[in-house]
Coordinates of C-alpha atoms in Angstrom, one line a residue:
X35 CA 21.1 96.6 -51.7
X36 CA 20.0 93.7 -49.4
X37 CA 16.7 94.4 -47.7
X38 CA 17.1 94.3 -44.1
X39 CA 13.4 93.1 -43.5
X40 CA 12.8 89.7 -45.3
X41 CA 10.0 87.2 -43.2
X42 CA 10.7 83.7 -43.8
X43 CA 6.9 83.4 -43.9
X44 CA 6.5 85.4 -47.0
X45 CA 9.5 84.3 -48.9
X46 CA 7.9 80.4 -48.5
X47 CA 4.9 81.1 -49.5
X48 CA 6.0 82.7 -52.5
X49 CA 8.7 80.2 -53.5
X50 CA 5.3 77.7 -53.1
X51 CA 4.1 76.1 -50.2
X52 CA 2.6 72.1 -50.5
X53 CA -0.5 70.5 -48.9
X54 CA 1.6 68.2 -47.2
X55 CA 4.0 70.6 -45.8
X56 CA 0.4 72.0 -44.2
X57 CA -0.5 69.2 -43.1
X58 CA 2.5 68.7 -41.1
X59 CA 2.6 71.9 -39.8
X60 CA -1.1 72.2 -38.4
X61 CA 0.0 68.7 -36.7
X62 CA 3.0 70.4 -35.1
X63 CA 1.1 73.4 -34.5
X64 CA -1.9 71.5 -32.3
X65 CA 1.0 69.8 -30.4
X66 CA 3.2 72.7 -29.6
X67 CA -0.3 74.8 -28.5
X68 CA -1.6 72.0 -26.3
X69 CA 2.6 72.0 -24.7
X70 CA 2.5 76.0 -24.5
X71 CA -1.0 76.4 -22.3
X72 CA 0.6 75.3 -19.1
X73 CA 3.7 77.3 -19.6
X74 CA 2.2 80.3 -20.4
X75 CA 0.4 80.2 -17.8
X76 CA 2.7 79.5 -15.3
X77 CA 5.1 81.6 -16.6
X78 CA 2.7 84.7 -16.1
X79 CA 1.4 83.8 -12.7
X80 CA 5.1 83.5 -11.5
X81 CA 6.1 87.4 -13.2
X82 CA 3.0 88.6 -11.0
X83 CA 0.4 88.9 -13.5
X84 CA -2.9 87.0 -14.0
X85 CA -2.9 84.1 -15.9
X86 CA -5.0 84.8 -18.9
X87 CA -2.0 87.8 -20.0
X88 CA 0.5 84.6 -20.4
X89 CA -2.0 83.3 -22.6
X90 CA -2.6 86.5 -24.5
X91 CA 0.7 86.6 -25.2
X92 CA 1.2 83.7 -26.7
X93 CA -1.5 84.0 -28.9
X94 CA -0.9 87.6 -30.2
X95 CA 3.2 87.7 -30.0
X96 CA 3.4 84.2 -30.8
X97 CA 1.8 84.7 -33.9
X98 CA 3.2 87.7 -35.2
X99 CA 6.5 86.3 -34.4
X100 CA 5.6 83.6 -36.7
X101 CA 4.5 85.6 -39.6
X102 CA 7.2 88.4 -39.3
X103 CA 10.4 86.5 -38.1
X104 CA 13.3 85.8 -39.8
X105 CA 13.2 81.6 -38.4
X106 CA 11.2 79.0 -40.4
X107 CA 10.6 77.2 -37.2
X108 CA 10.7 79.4 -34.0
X109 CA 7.9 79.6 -31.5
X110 CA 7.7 83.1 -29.9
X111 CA 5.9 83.6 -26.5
X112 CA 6.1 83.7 -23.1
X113 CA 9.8 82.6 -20.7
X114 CA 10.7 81.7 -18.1
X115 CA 13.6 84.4 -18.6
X116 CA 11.6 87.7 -18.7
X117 CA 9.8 86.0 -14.8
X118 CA 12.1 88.0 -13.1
X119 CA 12.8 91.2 -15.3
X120 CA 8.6 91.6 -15.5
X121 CA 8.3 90.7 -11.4
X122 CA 10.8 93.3 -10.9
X123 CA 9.0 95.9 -13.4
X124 CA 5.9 95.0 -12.3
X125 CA 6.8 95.7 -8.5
X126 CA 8.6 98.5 -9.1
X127 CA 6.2 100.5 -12.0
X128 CA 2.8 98.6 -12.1
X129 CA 1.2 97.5 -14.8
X130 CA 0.7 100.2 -16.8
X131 CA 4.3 101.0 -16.9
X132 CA 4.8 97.2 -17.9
X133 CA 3.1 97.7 -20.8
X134 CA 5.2 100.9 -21.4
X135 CA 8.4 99.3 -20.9
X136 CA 7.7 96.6 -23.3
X137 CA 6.2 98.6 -25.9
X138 CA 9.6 100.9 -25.6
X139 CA 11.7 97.3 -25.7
X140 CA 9.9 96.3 -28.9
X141 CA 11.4 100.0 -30.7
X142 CA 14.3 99.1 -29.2
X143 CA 14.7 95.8 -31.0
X144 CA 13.1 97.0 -33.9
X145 CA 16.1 99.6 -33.9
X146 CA 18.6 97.2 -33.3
X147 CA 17.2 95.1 -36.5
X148 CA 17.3 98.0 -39.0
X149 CA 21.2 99.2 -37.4
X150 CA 21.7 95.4 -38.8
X151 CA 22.9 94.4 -34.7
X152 CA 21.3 90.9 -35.6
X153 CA 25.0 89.6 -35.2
X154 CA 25.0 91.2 -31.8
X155 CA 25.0 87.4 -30.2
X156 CA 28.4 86.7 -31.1
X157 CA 30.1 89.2 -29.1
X158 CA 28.4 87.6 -26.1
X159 CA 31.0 85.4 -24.9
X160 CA 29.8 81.7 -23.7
X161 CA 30.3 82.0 -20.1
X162 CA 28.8 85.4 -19.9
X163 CA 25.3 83.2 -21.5
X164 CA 25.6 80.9 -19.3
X165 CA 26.1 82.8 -16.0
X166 CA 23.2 84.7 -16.7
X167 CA 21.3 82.1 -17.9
X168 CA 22.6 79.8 -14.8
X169 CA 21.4 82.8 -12.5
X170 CA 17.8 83.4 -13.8
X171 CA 17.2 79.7 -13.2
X172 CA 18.3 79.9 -9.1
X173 CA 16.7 83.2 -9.1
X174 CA 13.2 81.9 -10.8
X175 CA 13.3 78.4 -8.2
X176 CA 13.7 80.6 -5.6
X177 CA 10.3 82.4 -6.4
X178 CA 8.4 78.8 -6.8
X179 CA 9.2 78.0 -2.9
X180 CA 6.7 79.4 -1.0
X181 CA 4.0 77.6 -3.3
X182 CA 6.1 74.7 -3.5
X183 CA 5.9 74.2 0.2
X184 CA 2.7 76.1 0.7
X185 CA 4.7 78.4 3.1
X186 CA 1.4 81.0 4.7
X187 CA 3.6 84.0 3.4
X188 CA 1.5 87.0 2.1
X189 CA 4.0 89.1 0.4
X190 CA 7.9 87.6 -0.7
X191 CA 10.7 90.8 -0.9
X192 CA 12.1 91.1 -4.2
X193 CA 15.4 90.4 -3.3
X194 CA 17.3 87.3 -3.0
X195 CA 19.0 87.0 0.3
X196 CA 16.0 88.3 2.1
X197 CA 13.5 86.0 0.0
X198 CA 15.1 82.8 1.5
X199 CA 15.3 84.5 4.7
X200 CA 11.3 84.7 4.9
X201 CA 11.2 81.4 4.1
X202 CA 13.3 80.0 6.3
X203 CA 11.3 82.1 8.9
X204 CA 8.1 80.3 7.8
X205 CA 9.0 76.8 7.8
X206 CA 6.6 76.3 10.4
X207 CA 3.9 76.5 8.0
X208 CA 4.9 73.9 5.5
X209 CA 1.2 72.4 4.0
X210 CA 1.9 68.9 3.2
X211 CA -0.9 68.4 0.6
X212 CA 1.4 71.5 -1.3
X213 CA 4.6 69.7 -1.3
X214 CA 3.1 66.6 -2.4
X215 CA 1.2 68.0 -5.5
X216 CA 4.7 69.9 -6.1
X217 CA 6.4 66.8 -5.7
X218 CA 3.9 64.5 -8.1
X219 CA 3.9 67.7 -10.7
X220 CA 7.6 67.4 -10.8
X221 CA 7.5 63.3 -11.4
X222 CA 5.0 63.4 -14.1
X223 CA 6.7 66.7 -16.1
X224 CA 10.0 64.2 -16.0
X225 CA 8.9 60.8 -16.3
X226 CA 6.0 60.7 -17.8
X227 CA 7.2 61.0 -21.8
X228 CA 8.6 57.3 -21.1
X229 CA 5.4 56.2 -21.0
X230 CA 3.0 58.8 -22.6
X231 CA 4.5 60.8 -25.4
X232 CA 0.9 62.2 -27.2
X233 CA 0.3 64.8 -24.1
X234 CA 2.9 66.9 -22.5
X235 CA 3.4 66.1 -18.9
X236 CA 3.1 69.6 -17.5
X237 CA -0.5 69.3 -19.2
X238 CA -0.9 65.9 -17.4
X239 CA 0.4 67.3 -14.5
X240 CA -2.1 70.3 -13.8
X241 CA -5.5 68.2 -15.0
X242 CA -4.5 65.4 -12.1
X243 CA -3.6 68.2 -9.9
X244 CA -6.4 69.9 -10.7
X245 CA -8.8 66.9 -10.2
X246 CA -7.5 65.6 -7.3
X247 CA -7.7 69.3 -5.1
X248 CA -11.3 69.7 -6.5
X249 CA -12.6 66.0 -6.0
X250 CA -11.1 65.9 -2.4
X251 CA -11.3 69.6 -1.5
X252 CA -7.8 69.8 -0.2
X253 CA -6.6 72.8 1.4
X254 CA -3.6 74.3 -1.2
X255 CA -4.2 77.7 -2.7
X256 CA -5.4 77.8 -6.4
X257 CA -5.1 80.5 -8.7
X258 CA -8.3 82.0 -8.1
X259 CA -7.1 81.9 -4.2
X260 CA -4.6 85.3 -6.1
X261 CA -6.6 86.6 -9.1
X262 CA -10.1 85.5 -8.3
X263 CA -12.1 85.0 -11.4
X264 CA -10.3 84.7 -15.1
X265 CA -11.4 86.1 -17.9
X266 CA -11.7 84.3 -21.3
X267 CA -11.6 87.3 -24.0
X268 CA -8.8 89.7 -25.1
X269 CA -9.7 92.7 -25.1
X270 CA -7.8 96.4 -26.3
X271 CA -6.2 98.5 -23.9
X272 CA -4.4 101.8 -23.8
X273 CA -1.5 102.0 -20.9
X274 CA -1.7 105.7 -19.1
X275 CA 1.2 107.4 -20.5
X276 CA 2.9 109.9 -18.2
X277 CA 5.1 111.7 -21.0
X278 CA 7.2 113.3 -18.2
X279 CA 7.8 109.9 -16.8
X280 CA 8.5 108.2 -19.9
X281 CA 12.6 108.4 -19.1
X282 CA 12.1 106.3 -16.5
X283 CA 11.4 103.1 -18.4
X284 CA 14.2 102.9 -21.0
X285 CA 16.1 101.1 -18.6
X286 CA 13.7 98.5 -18.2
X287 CA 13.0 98.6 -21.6
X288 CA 16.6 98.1 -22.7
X289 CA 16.9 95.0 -20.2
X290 CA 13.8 93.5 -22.2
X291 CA 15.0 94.0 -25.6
X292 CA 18.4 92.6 -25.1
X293 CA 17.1 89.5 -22.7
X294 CA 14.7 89.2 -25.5
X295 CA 17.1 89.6 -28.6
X296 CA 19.6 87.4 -27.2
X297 CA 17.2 84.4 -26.4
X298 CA 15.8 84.5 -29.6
X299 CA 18.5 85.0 -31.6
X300 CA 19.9 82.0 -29.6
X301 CA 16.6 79.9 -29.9
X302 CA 17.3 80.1 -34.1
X303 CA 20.6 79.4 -33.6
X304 CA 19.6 76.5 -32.1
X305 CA 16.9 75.5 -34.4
X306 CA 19.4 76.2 -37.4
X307 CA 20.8 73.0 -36.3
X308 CA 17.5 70.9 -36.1
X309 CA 16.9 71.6 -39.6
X310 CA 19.9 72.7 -41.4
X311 CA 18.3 75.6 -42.1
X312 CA 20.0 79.3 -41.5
X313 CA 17.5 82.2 -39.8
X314 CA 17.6 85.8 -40.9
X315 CA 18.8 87.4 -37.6
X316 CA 17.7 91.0 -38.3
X317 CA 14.3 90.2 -40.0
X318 CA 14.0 88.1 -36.7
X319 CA 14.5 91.3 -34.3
X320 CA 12.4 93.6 -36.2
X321 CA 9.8 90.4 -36.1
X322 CA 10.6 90.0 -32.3
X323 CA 10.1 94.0 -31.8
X324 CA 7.0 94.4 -33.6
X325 CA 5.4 91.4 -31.7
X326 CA 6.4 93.3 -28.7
X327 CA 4.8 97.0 -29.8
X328 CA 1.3 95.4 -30.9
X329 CA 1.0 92.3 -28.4
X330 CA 1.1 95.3 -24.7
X331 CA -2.0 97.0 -26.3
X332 CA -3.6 93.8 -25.7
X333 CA -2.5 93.0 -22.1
X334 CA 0.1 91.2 -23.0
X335 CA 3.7 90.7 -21.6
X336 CA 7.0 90.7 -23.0
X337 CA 7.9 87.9 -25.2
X338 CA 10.4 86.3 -27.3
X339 CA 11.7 83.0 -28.4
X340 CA 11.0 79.9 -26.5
X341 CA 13.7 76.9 -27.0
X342 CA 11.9 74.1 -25.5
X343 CA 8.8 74.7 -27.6
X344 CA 10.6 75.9 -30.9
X345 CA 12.3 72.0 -30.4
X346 CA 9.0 70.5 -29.9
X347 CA 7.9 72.6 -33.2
X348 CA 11.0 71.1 -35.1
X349 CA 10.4 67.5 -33.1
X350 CA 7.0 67.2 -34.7
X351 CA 7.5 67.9 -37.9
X352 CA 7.1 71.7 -38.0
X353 CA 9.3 73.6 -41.0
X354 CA 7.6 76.6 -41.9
X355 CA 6.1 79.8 -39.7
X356 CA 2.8 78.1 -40.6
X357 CA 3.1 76.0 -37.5
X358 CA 4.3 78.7 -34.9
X359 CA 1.0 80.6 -36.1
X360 CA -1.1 77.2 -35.8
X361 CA 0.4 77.5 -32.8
X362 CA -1.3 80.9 -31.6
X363 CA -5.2 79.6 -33.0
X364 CA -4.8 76.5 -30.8
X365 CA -4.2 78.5 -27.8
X366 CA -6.6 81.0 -28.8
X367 CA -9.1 78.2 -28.9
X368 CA -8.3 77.3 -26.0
X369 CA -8.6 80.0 -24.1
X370 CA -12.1 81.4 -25.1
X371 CA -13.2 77.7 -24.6
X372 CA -11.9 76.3 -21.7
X373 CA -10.6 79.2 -19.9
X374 CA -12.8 79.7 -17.4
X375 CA -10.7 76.3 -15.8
X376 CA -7.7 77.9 -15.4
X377 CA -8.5 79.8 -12.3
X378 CA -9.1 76.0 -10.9
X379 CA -5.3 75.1 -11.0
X380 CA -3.5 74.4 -7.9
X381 CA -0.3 76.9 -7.5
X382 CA 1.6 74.4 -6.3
X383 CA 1.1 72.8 -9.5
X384 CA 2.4 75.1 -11.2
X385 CA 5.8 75.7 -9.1
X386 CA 6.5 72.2 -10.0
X387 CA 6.4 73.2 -13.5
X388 CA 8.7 76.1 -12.8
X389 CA 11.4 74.7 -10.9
X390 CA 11.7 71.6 -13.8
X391 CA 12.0 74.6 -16.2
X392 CA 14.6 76.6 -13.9
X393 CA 16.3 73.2 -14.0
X394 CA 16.7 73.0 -17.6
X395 CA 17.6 76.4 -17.8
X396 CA 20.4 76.0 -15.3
X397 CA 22.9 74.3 -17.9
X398 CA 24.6 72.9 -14.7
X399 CA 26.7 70.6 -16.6
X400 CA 28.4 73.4 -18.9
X401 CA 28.4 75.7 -16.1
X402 CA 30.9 72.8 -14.5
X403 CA 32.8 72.5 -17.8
X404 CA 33.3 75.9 -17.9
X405 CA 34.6 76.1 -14.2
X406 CA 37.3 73.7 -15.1
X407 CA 38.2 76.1 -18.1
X408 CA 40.9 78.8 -18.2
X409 CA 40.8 81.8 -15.4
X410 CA 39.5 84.2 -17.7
X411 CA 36.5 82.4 -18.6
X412 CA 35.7 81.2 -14.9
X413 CA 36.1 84.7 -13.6
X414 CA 33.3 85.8 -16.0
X415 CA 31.2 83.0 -15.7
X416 CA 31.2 83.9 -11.8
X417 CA 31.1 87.7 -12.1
X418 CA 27.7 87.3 -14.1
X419 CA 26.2 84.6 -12.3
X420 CA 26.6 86.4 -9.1
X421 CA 25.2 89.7 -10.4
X422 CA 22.4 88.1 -12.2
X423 CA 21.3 86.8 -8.6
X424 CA 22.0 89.3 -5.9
X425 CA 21.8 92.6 -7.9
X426 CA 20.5 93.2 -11.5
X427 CA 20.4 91.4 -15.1
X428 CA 21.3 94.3 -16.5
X429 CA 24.3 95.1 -14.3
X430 CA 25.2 91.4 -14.9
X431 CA 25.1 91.5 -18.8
X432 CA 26.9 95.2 -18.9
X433 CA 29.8 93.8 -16.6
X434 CA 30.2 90.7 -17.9
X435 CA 31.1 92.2 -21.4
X436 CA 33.0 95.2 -20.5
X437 CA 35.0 92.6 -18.5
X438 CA 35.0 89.8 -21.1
X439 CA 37.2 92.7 -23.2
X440 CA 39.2 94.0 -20.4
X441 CA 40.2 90.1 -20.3
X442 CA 40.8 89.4 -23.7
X443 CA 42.8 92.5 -24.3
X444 CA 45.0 91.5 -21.2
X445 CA 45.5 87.5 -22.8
X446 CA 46.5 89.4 -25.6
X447 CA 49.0 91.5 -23.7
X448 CA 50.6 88.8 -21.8
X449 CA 50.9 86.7 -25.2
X450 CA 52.4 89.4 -27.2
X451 CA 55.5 88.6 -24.3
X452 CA 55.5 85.0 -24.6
X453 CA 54.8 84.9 -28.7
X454 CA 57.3 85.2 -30.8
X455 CA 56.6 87.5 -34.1
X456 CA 55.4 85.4 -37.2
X457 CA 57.7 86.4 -39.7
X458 CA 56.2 84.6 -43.0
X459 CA 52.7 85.7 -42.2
X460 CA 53.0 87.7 -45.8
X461 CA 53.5 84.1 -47.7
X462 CA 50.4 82.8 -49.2
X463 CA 50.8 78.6 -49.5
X464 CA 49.4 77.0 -52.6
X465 CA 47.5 74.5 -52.0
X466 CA 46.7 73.6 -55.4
X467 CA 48.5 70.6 -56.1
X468 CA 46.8 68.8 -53.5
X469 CA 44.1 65.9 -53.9
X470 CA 40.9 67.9 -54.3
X471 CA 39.5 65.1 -51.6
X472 CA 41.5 66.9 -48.7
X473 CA 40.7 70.3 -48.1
X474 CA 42.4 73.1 -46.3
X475 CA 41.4 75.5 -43.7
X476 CA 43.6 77.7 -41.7
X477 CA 42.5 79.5 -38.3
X478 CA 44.9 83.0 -37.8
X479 CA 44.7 84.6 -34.7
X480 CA 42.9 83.7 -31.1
X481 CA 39.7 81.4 -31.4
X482 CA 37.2 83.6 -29.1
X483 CA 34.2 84.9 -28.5
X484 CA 34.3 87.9 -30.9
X485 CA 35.7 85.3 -34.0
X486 CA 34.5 82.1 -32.8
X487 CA 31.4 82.2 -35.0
X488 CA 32.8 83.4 -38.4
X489 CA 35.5 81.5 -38.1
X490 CA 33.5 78.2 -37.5
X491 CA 30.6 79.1 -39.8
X492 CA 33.4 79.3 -43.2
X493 CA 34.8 76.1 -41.8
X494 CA 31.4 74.3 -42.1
X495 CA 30.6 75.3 -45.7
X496 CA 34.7 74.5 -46.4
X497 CA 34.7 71.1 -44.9
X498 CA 31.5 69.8 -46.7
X499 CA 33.4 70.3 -49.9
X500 CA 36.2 67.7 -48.6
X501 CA 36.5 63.9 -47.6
X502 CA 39.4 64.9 -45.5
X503 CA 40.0 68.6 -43.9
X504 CA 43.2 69.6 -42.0
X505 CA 42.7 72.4 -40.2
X506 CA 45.7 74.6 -39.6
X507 CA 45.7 76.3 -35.9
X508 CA 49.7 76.8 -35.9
X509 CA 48.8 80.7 -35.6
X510 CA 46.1 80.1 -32.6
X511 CA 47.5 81.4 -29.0
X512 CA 44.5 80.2 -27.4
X513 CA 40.6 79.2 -27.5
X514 CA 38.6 80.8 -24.7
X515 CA 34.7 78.5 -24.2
X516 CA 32.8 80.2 -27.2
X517 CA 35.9 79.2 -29.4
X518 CA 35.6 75.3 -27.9
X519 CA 31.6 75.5 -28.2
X520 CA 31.3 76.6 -31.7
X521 CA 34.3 74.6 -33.0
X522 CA 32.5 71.6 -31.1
X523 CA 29.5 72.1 -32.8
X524 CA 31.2 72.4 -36.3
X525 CA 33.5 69.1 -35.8
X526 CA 29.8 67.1 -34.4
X527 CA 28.6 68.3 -37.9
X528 CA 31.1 67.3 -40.4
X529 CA 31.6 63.9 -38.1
X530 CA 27.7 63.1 -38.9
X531 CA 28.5 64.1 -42.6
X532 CA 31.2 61.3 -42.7
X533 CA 34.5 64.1 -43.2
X534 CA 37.6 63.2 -41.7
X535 CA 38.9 66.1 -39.8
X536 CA 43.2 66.7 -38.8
X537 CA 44.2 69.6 -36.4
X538 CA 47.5 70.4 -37.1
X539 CA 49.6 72.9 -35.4
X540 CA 48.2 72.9 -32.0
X541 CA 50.4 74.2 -29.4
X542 CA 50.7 73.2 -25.7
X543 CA 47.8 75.4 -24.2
X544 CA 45.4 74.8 -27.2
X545 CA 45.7 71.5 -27.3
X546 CA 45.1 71.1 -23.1
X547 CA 41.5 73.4 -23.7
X548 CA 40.8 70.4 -26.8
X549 CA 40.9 67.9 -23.9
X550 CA 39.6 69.4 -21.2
X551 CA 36.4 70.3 -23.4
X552 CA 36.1 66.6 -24.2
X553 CA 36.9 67.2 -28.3
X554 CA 39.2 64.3 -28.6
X555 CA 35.6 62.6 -28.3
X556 CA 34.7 63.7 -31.8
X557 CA 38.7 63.3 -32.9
X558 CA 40.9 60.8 -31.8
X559 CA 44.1 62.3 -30.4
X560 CA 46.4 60.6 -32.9
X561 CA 44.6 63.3 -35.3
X562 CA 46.0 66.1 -33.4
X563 CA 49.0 67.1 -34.7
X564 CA 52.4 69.0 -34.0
X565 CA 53.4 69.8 -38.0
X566 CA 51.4 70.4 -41.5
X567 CA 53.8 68.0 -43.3
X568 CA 52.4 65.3 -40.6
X569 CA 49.1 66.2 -40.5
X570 CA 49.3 66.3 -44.6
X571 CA 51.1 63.1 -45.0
X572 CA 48.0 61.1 -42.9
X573 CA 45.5 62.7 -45.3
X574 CA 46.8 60.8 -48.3
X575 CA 47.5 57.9 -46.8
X576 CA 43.9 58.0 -45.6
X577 CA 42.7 58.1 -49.3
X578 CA 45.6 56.1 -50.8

């Protein structure tokens, strides 16, 4: 029997691990540190809590992440995700009860690891990722404008609609000096890499900022303007446990765990691709879950996988959990050294950071591609995004699935009407006289969220044996936006490993999704085709 808990860290260092590979990874490690420091920050003063527990948890949850994950190259900390869950937590249950409710997410997700849910991601359809994903960016600018502007507003509601309506009722008090550092912050974060690639710009950013409000005193608030003095040290704490209270934070907790276990699990997804590596998704929730049990006895917040800075990890030549836990040090460094600066930082600095990050976080372009999509996938693109905002991630996330299946059972429905019964589907095709150059893949049934991932990860491995692969989709009725995205990614992959891919069998509603999601890019049209004995009689003229 498989062991469900296997750390990437631990299996490296015992199939051997070279000075060079350490060297790289220390170099990665110092980079991705020095670019973590003014997120973690930022991300912690925007969830309501002081600075230094951003930094905490970076250094505690980031490394453990690293040692007991099941990536070779994620970066665990702090997001820009959890800002609103943790404001909301935080408003609603105080700290203490933070701490409680990530303590209880981390067993959640430790759970979910051992019940083997690390495949849990691909039942999430695409549009239901994105919506939510979408929303938490609107909903984390919209906490970053009353520093942005410097509005004179003591305390912002929680909600939405009436957030924007206190700002709007405080335009009045827009401080100039504020917008302009926000606006600067912004430039630099964006522009600055054209010019200066060895320091982040968000680093760049907050030292001018910094600077500039302390040389010519100018009237912005700072962070010691909310949280007075920062301390430099971590130090052990117990939360105060009411035992007859402790029902009231499973909800919360269960937001955390599955916020946190689907960025991650997204993050080494993503990172899979970097490297060409492949992530154990279970070790990597236990890993996740654990970080999240210890890190809260420190002060520390929820955390999970970080894109960006997993990609800056993989960027700089990071490829073992050596450099995610180089990573931590650095910061740790950092903090017990230089933290007593922090407090110094402009807030308005530090919106600009935040609203570049809500901006990358917003996916605006495949939120439009998936508007121009089919009905079904708009509707719960919409339906999520809409939640996330005005009522509650969890609501969001619960709805957008239950709906994503009422949907897909009713395509089905209405298909079964339309489809005519396969009547061969009991006759197995040999394909063994062929040319062993061309290879064959057939796709049976809808290409959606619930298949997309299997179906796409067998046609990889498949294709790579093959100069040419015809992919058979004669028994596809449709392909919802997971189905496009993962057979996207798999057709950008065998294209940059020189294979010739055919698609033959496409009917009239497949094919019209192929071209609205811009695949024809990857194959030209005259590749798509109506008939197997077509598609087959262009492969071997193609290695005639």
């Amino acid at each position: 029997m498989e062991r469900i808990f296997k750390p990437k860290f631990f299996s490296i260092v015992k199939e051997g691990y070279s000075g060079k590979q350490f060297s790289s990874d220390v170099m990665a490690g110092i980079v991705v540190g020095v670019v973590a420091l003014p997120l973690a920050v930022a991300f912690a003063v925007a969830s309501g809590v002081s600075p230094e527990k951003g930094l905490v948890t970076a250094v505690i949850a980031g490394f453990i992440i690293s040692m007991l994950g099941g990536s070779r190259v994620q970066i665990g900390g702090p997001t820009g995700a959890f800002i609103v869950i943790v404001y909301s937590i935080l408003s609603q249950y105080g700290f203490d009860g933070l701490l409680i409710s990530t303590i209880l997410a981390g067993i959640f997700l430790v759970v979910f690891g051992l019940l083997k849910l690390g495949s849990l991601l691909k039942y999430f359809p695409h549009p239901l990722i994105v919506g939510f994903t979408s929303g938490i960016a609107l909903v984390i600018f919209s906490t970053q404008i009353r520093d942005a502007f410097g509005l004179d507003i003591q305390s912002v509601p929680s909600t939405f609609v009436e957030k924007w309506k206190v700002y709007f009722l405080h335009l009045h008090s827009i401080n100039i000096y504020a917008v302009s550092i926000t606006a600067a912050t912004i430039l630099m974060v964006v522009f600055s890499k054209n010019y200066i690639r060895k320091i982040p710009g968000s680093l760049l950013a907050i030292i001018i900022g910094t600077a500039m409000v302390q040389v010519f005193k100018l009237p912005v608030t700072t962070i010691e303007s909310f949280f007075g003095e920062i301390p430099n040290s971590i130090h052990f704490q117990f939360p105060k446990v009411d035992f007859s209270n402790l029902g009231y934070y499973f909800q919360p907790a269960l937001t955390i765990a599955l916020l946190g276990a689907i960025e991650s699990l997204l993050s080494a997804v993503v990172s899979d691709g970097m490297i060409g590596g492949h992530h154990r998704s279970n070790t990597e929730l236990i890993g996740q879950g654990i970080a999240n049990i210890v890190a809260p006895f420190f002060g520390a917040i929820p955390a999970t996988g970080a894109i960006a800075r997993t990609a800056t990890n993989v960027k700089n030549g990071g490829r073992t959990p050596v450099a995610g836990m180089i990573h931590a040090v650095v910061l740790l460094l950092i903090m017990l050294f230089f933290g007593k600066w922090v407090k110094l930082i402009p807030m308005s600095c530090l919106a600009g950071i935040l609203i570049v990050v809500a901006y990358n976080m917003s996916e605006w372009r495949t939120f439009r591609s998936i508007l121009k999509g089919s009905v079904f996938d708009i509707l719960i693109l919409l339906s999520t995004f809409f939640l996330t905002v005005l009522v509650d991630l969890t609501v969001a996330i619960e709805v957008g699935v239950v709906l994503s299946a009422l949907l897909f059972m009713k395509r089905m429905a209405d298909l079964s009407k339309t489809i005519p019964a396969v009547v061969d589907s009991d006759v197995i095709e040999d394909y063994s006289a062929l040319p062993r150059e061309i290879g064959i893949y057939e796709i049976s049934g809808p290409l959606f969220f619930a298949s997309a991932k299997q179906y796409c990860e067998v046609l990889k491995s498949t294709g790579l044996k093959s100069k040419i692969i015809i992919i058979r989709m004669r028994h596809v009725p449709f392909v919802d936006s997971t189905g496009l995205q993962n057979l996207t990614q798999t057709l950008k992959i065998l294209k940059d490993s020189g294979i010739k891919v055919i698609l033959s069998g496409v009917n009239v509603q497949v094919k019209q999704a192929l071209a609205k999601s811009n695949i024809f890019k990857l194959i030209d049209e005259e590749f798509v085709l109506e008939s197997f004995d077509k598609a087959l009689q262009k492969a071997q003229k193609m290695i005639d």
